[in-house]
XYZ file of C-alpha atoms in Angstrom:
212
model
C 121.942 50.962 69.688
C 120.529 51.888 66.293
C 117.119 50.248 66.265
C 115.914 51.028 62.756
C 119.100 50.943 60.683
C 117.893 48.107 58.449
C 114.868 50.175 57.493
C 116.529 53.498 56.602
C 114.665 55.150 53.729
C 116.071 58.689 53.565
C 119.058 60.817 54.568
C 119.016 64.595 54.990
C 121.881 66.885 55.909
C 122.480 70.201 57.683
C 119.106 71.933 57.907
C 120.311 74.887 60.009
C 116.722 75.946 60.702
C 116.645 79.488 62.092
C 120.390 79.957 61.695
C 120.797 83.491 60.374
C 124.513 83.109 59.709
C 124.176 79.987 57.565
C 121.178 81.432 55.747
C 123.176 84.522 54.790
C 126.169 82.394 53.766
C 124.449 79.616 51.827
C 120.678 79.554 51.477
C 120.155 83.209 50.538
C 121.030 82.245 46.948
C 117.705 80.473 46.546
C 115.374 82.066 49.151
C 114.471 85.596 50.171
C 114.005 84.779 53.861
C 115.032 81.986 56.209
C 111.328 81.295 56.854
C 110.770 80.742 53.127
C 113.718 78.366 53.117
C 112.327 76.358 56.046
C 108.835 76.113 54.581
C 110.207 74.890 51.258
C 112.331 72.239 52.988
C 109.303 71.033 54.963
C 107.178 70.884 51.811
C 109.855 68.973 49.868
C 110.443 66.642 52.807
C 106.842 65.704 53.545
C 106.091 65.279 49.848
C 108.306 62.167 49.702
C 108.707 61.013 53.328
C 105.828 58.917 54.660
C 104.824 59.041 58.317
C 106.458 55.674 59.075
C 109.605 56.136 56.945
C 112.986 56.065 58.702
C 115.054 59.210 58.127
C 118.600 59.896 59.320
C 119.554 63.547 59.868
C 123.261 64.340 59.500
C 123.367 67.008 62.187
C 123.550 70.810 62.432
C 119.810 71.228 62.823
C 119.597 74.885 63.820
C 118.339 77.131 66.607
C 116.293 75.812 69.523
C 113.131 77.842 68.958
C 113.038 76.916 65.273
C 113.592 73.230 66.008
C 110.783 73.104 68.556
C 108.490 74.748 66.036
C 109.407 72.921 62.831
C 110.900 69.474 63.518
C 107.553 68.060 64.764
C 106.081 68.962 61.354
C 108.469 66.576 59.595
C 107.185 63.058 58.894
C 108.886 59.822 59.753
C 110.798 57.924 62.389
C 113.578 60.464 62.832
C 117.156 59.544 63.775
C 119.776 62.208 64.492
C 123.568 62.153 64.265
C 124.612 65.191 66.273
C 126.688 67.840 64.492
C 129.214 70.334 65.791
C 126.543 73.061 65.930
C 124.038 70.871 67.802
C 125.061 72.454 71.089
C 122.017 71.920 73.287
C 121.662 69.100 75.815
C 121.199 65.667 74.299
C 117.911 65.409 76.205
C 116.550 68.318 74.160
C 117.145 66.483 70.866
C 115.743 63.263 72.315
C 112.381 65.018 72.681
C 112.319 65.662 68.922
C 113.987 62.508 67.568
C 113.329 58.821 68.149
C 117.079 58.105 68.328
C 120.040 60.434 68.890
C 123.738 59.565 68.369
C 126.965 61.459 68.898
C 129.026 59.253 66.566
C 129.009 58.040 62.938
C 126.703 55.164 61.997
C 127.544 52.249 59.727
C 124.314 51.433 57.910
C 125.913 48.640 55.869
C 129.466 47.280 55.869
C 130.317 49.759 53.106
C 128.188 52.804 53.966
C 128.866 55.017 56.979
C 126.906 58.174 57.758
C 128.415 61.032 59.752
C 128.145 64.748 60.294
C 131.745 65.681 59.521
C 133.599 63.643 56.893
C 135.600 60.834 58.476
C 138.540 58.719 57.223
C 137.395 55.468 55.606
C 139.218 52.641 53.885
C 139.007 52.527 50.073
C 135.733 50.918 49.045
C 133.737 52.231 52.013
C 131.706 55.357 51.273
C 131.068 58.155 53.748
C 127.867 60.183 53.404
C 128.406 63.409 55.349
C 127.308 66.990 55.821
C 129.175 69.831 57.543
C 131.390 71.063 54.705
C 128.762 72.946 52.627
C 130.742 74.514 49.733
C 133.693 72.161 50.255
C 133.890 68.805 48.457
C 136.657 66.329 49.193
C 138.934 65.051 46.458
C 137.870 61.495 47.248
C 135.678 58.912 45.541
C 134.613 57.625 48.960
C 133.165 60.891 50.358
C 129.825 62.443 49.397
C 128.679 65.866 50.605
C 124.932 65.649 51.316
C 124.362 69.109 52.779
C 120.791 69.949 51.870
C 121.658 72.715 49.405
C 123.324 70.043 47.238
C 120.314 67.695 47.277
C 117.751 70.171 45.924
C 116.650 70.980 49.494
C 115.156 67.499 49.692
C 116.012 64.264 51.567
C 117.887 61.669 49.525
C 116.470 58.177 49.142
C 118.753 55.559 50.656
C 118.328 53.502 47.483
C 120.189 56.270 45.632
C 123.059 55.925 48.076
C 123.114 52.162 47.555
C 123.419 52.815 43.821
C 126.765 54.514 44.464
C 128.404 51.293 45.622
C 128.912 49.649 42.195
C 130.839 52.759 41.116
C 133.387 52.319 43.922
C 135.740 49.340 44.025
C 135.148 47.009 46.957
C 137.617 47.040 49.861
C 140.665 44.849 49.244
C 140.915 42.316 52.046
C 143.534 39.916 50.620
C 146.745 39.772 52.666
C 149.198 42.511 51.579
C 146.532 44.218 49.476
C 144.645 45.846 52.375
C 144.623 49.615 52.933
C 146.906 49.061 55.933
C 149.389 46.791 54.100
C 152.280 49.265 54.586
C 151.640 49.578 58.333
C 151.872 45.919 59.436
C 154.397 44.847 62.074
C 154.838 41.087 62.337
C 154.784 39.667 65.886
C 154.152 35.998 65.136
C 156.408 32.988 64.591
C 159.095 33.074 61.915
C 157.722 32.793 58.371
C 160.013 32.228 55.439
C 157.646 33.959 53.027
C 157.781 37.331 54.800
C 160.515 39.949 54.422
C 160.799 42.138 57.527
C 162.821 45.261 58.315
C 164.669 45.997 61.567
C 161.420 46.854 63.373
C 159.680 43.700 62.087
C 157.567 45.791 59.726
C 156.528 43.800 56.663
C 158.311 44.935 53.512
C 155.394 44.569 51.125
C 157.293 44.975 47.856
C 160.077 42.569 48.842
C 157.620 40.052 50.273
C 155.475 40.004 47.126
C 158.573 39.644 44.967
C 159.813 36.749 47.099
C 156.441 35.021 46.856
C 156.480 35.344 43.078
C 159.933 33.785 42.880
C 159.077 30.808 45.079
């Protein structure tokens, strides 16, 4: 159970503390050493995150020794969504985070946070990490790996401000994202056109409704 979801203040993605490979691939562009990178992230983080603020981490935290050393220095009520590189026992992360999850988290009906990008219906936005230099050709997916957020957590209010730019999910019958996948198994309805497998023919059904 996510205890503090209604109070989320910040989101931060893919720290990779102590990860030499990721530092050499990504963070070396802006920092001479991985220690300099970590110290700058901690400074940026604590500058805006209060001690009681709720922060969700999008996974891929880094190496065990670095996490034990640096995560306690970060302010806030810390919630973790485990990433594919978070390979230690869940009990280890539970010592450093107030809540730990191995699945995506819906924070509102239209905002879901995850480590890897996940499929979502149009109108629901997915804040994710994992992909680093890769951005999806999708208006619903937002790459929040830390190198794309100025090495700083993102205020949840900024994420909320994305919603008006994305059309709301369409929930009217035969306008839903799954409208072409519906198989009718109810009583006979004269307003529905079905194929041999009882799949609703959306185009024919809408045309029939217009004519009636």
